[in-house]
Short mmCIF file of C-alpha atoms and ligand atoms in Angstrom, two decimals:
data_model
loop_
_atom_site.label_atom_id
_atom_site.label_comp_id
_atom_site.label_asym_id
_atom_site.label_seq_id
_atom_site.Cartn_x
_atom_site.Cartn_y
_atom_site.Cartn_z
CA UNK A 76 0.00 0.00 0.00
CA UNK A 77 1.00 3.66 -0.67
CA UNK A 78 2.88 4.84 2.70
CA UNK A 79 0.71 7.99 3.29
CA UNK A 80 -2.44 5.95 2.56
CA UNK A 81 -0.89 3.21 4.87
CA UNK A 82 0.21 5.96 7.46
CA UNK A 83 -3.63 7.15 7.73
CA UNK A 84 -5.05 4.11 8.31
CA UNK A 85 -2.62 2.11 10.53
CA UNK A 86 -1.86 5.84 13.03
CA UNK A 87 -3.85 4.77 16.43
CA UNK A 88 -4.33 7.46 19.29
CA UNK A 89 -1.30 6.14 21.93
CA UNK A 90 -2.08 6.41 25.36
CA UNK A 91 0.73 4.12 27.12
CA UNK A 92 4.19 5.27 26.64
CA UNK A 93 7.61 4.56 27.84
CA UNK A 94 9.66 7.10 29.79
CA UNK A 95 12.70 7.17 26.83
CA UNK A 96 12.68 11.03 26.52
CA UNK A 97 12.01 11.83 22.13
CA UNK A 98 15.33 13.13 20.32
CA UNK A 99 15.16 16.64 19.67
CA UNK A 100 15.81 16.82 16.05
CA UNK A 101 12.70 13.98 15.70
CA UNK A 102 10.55 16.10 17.65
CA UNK A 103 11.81 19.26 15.57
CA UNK A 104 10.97 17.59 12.07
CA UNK A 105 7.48 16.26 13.35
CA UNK A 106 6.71 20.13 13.80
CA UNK A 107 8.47 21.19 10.50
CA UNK A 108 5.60 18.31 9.01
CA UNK A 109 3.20 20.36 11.06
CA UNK A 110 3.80 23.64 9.99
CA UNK A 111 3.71 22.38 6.18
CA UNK A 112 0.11 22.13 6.79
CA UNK A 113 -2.20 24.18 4.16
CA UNK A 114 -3.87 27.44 6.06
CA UNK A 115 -6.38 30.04 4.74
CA UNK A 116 -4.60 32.37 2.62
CA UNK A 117 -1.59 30.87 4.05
CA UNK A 118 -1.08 32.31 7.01
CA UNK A 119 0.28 30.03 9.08
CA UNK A 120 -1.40 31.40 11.86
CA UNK A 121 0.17 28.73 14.56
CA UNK A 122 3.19 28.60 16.70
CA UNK A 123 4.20 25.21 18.85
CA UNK A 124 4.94 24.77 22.44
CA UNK A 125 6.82 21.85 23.10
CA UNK A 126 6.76 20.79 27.09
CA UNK A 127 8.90 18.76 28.59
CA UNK A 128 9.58 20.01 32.01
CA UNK A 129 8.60 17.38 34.73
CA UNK A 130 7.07 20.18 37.00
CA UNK A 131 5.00 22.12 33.90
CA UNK A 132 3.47 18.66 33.20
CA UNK A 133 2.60 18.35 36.80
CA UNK A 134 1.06 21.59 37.30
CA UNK A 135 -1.33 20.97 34.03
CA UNK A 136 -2.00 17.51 35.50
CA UNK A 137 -2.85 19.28 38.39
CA UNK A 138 -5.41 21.81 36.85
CA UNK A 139 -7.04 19.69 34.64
CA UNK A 140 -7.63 16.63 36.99
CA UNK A 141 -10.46 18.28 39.19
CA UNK A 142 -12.49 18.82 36.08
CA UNK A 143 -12.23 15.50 34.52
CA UNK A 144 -13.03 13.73 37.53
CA UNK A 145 -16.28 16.11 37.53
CA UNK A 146 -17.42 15.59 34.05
CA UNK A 147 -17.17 12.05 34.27
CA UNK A 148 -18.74 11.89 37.75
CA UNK A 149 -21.62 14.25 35.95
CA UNK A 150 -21.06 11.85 32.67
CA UNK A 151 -22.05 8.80 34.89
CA UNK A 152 -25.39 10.23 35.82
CA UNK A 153 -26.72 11.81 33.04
CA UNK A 154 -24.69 10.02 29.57
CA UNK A 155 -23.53 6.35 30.88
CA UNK A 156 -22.82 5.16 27.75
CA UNK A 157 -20.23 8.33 26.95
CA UNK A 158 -19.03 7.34 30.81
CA UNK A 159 -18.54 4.10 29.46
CA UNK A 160 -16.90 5.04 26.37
CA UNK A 161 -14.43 7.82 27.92
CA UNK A 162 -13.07 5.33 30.38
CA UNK A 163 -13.11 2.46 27.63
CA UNK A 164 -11.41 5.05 25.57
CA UNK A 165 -8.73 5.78 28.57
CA UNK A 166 -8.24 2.48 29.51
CA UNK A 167 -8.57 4.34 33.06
CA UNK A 168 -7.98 1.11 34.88
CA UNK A 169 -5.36 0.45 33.47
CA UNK A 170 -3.14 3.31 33.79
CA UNK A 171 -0.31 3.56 36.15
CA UNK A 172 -0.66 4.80 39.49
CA UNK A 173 -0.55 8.18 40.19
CA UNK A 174 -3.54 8.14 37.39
CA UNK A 175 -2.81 10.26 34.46
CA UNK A 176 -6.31 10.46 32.05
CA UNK A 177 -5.52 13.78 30.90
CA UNK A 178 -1.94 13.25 29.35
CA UNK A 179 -0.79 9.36 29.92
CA UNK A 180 2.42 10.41 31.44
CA UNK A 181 3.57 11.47 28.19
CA UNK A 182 7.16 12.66 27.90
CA UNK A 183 5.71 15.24 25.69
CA UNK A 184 3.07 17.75 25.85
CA UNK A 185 2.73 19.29 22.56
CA UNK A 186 0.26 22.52 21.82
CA UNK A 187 -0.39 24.17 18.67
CA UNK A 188 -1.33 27.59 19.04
CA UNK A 189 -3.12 30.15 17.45
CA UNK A 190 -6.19 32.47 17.56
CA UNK A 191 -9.46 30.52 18.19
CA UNK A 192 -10.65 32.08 14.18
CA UNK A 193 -7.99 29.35 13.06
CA UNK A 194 -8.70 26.26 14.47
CA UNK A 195 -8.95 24.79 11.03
CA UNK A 196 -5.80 25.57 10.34
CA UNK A 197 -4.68 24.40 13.45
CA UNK A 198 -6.33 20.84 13.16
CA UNK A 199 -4.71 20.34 9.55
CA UNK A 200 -1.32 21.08 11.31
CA UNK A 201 -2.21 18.24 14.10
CA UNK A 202 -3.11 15.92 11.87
CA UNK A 203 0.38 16.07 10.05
CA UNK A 204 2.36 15.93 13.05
CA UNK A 205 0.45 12.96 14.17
CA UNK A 206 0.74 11.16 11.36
CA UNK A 207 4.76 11.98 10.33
CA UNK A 208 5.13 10.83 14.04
CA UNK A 209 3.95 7.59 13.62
CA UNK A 210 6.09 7.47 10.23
CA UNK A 211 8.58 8.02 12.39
CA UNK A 212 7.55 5.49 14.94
CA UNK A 213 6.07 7.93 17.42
CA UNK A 214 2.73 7.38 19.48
CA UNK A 215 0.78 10.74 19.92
CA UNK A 216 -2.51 11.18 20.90
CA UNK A 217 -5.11 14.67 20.65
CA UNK A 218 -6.34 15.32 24.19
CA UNK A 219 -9.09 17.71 24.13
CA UNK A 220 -9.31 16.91 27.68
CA UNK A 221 -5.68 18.88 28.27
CA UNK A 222 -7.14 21.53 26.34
CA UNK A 223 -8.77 22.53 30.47
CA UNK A 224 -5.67 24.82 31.50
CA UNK A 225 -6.71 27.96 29.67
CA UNK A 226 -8.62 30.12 32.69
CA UNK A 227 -5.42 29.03 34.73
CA UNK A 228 -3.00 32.39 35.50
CA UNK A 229 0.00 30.48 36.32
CA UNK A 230 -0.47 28.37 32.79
CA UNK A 231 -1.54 31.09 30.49
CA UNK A 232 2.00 32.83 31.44
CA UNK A 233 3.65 29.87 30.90
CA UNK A 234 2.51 29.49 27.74
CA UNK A 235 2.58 33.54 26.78
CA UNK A 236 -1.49 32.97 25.84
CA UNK A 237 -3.04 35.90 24.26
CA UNK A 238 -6.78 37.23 24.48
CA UNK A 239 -8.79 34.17 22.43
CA UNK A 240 -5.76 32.20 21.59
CA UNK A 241 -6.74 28.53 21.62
CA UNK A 242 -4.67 25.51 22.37
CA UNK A 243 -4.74 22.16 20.71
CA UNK A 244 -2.77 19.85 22.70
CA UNK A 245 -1.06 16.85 21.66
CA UNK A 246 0.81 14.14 23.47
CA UNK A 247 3.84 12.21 22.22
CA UNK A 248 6.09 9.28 23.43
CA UNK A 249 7.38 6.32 22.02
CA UNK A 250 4.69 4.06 22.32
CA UNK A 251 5.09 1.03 24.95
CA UNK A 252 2.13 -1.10 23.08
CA UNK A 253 3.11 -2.54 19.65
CA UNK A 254 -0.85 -1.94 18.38
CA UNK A 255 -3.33 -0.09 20.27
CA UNK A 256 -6.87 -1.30 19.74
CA UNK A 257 -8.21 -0.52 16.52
CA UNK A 258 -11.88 1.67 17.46
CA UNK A 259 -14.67 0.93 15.34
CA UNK A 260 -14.93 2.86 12.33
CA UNK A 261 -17.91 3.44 10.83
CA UNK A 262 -18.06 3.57 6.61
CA UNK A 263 -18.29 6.66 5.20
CA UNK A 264 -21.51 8.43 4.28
CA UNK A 265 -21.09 9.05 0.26
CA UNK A 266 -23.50 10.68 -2.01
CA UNK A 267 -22.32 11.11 -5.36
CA UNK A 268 -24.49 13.57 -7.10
C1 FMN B 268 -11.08 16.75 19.11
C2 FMN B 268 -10.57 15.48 19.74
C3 FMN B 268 -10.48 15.40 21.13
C4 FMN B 268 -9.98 14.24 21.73
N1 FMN B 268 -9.79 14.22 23.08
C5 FMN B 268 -9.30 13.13 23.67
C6 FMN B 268 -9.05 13.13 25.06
O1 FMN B 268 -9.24 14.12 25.76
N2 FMN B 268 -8.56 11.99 25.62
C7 FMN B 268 -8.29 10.88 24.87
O2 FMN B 268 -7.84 9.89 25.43
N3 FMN B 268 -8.49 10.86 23.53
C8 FMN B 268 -8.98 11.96 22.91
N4 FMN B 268 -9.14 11.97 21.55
C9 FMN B 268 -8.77 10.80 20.74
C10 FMN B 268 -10.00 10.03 20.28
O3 FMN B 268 -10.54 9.36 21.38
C11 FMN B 268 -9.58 9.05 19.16
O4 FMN B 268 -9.11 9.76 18.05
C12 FMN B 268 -10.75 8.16 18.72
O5 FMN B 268 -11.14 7.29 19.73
C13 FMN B 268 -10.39 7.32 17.48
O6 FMN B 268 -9.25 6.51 17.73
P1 FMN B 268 -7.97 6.57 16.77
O7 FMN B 268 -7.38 7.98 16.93
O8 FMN B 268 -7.05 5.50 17.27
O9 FMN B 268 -8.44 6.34 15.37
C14 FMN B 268 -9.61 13.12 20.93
C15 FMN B 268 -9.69 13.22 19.54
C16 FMN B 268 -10.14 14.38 18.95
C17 FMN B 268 -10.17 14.49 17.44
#
């Protein structure tokens, strides 16, 4: 099969990884596939923080916890079956103690950055960075979840956020599972007209 047609269909969101910190220069040319990404009238309206500082992944951990466990306490009552899928999704009994749902201990926290008016352009750029990653036998996953920091002071100066900037956060690792799961995927809708 075609690599990039092989590449789309064999890329699985990663949510166990080992420790093995990612090699710079990998890490540099998964965000040189990201910012080839097409963007209205070319604008190229991202930037990319790359974290990797143990106590910056704590502290989002840390944010973002409180309000998962909420919504899937509030999940459980009112939408069981997305309950059920979140946690079937997070494999939450599974994960190593202390519990990471948000980012899966990933040795990398990656955000793409730009104005909320270009999250399409933002998404295309994900989507190339996930899949050069797994070309280049990388595991990454998009956690909207981790997306939670954004009305926290101490973050948004970490991560210099503007007025309605928007971050799209991505986590990367070298998987430690040879094949995730494969979800269900349903066939597309068509209508040729
Ligand atoms: C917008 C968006 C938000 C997502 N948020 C999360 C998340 O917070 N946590 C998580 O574990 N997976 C998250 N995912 C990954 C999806 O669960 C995953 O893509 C889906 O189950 C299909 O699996 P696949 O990526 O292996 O094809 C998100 C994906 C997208 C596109």
């Amino acid at each position: 099969m075609n690599t990039v047609l092989e590449a789309i269909k064999k890329r699985r969101s990663v949510r166990f990884f080992h420790s093995k910190p990612v090699e710079r220069d990998i890490v540099t040319a998964i965000i040189e596939a990201g910012n080839q990404a097409p963007s209205a009238g070319n604008l190229q309206p991202w930037r990319f923080i790359i974290v990797e500082d143990e106590k910056i992944k704590k502290l989002l951990l840390e944010v973002t916890l409180s309000k998962w466990h909420k919504i899937v306490d509030y999940l459980k009552n009112t939408r069981p079956e997305y309950y059920k899928e979140i946690m079937f999704e997070s494999r939450y009994s599974e994960l190593e103690e202390p519990k990471d749902p948000i980012y899966f201990h990933a040795p990398i926290i990656l955000f793409v950055i730009a104005h909320r008016r270009h999250a399409v352009d933002c998404a295309l750029a994900c989507q190339n960075i996930m899949l050069s990653a797994y070309s280049l036998g990388l595991g990454t996953c998009y956690v909207g979840f981790g997306a939670m920091v954004t009305d926290n002071t101490e973050i948004r100066k970490i991560l210099e956020l503007k007025d309605d900037e928007q971050i799209h956060p991505i986590v990367l690792g070298y998987p430690k599972e040879d094949l995730p799961r494969r979800p269900p995927k349903k066939k597309p809708q068509i209508r040729w007209i």
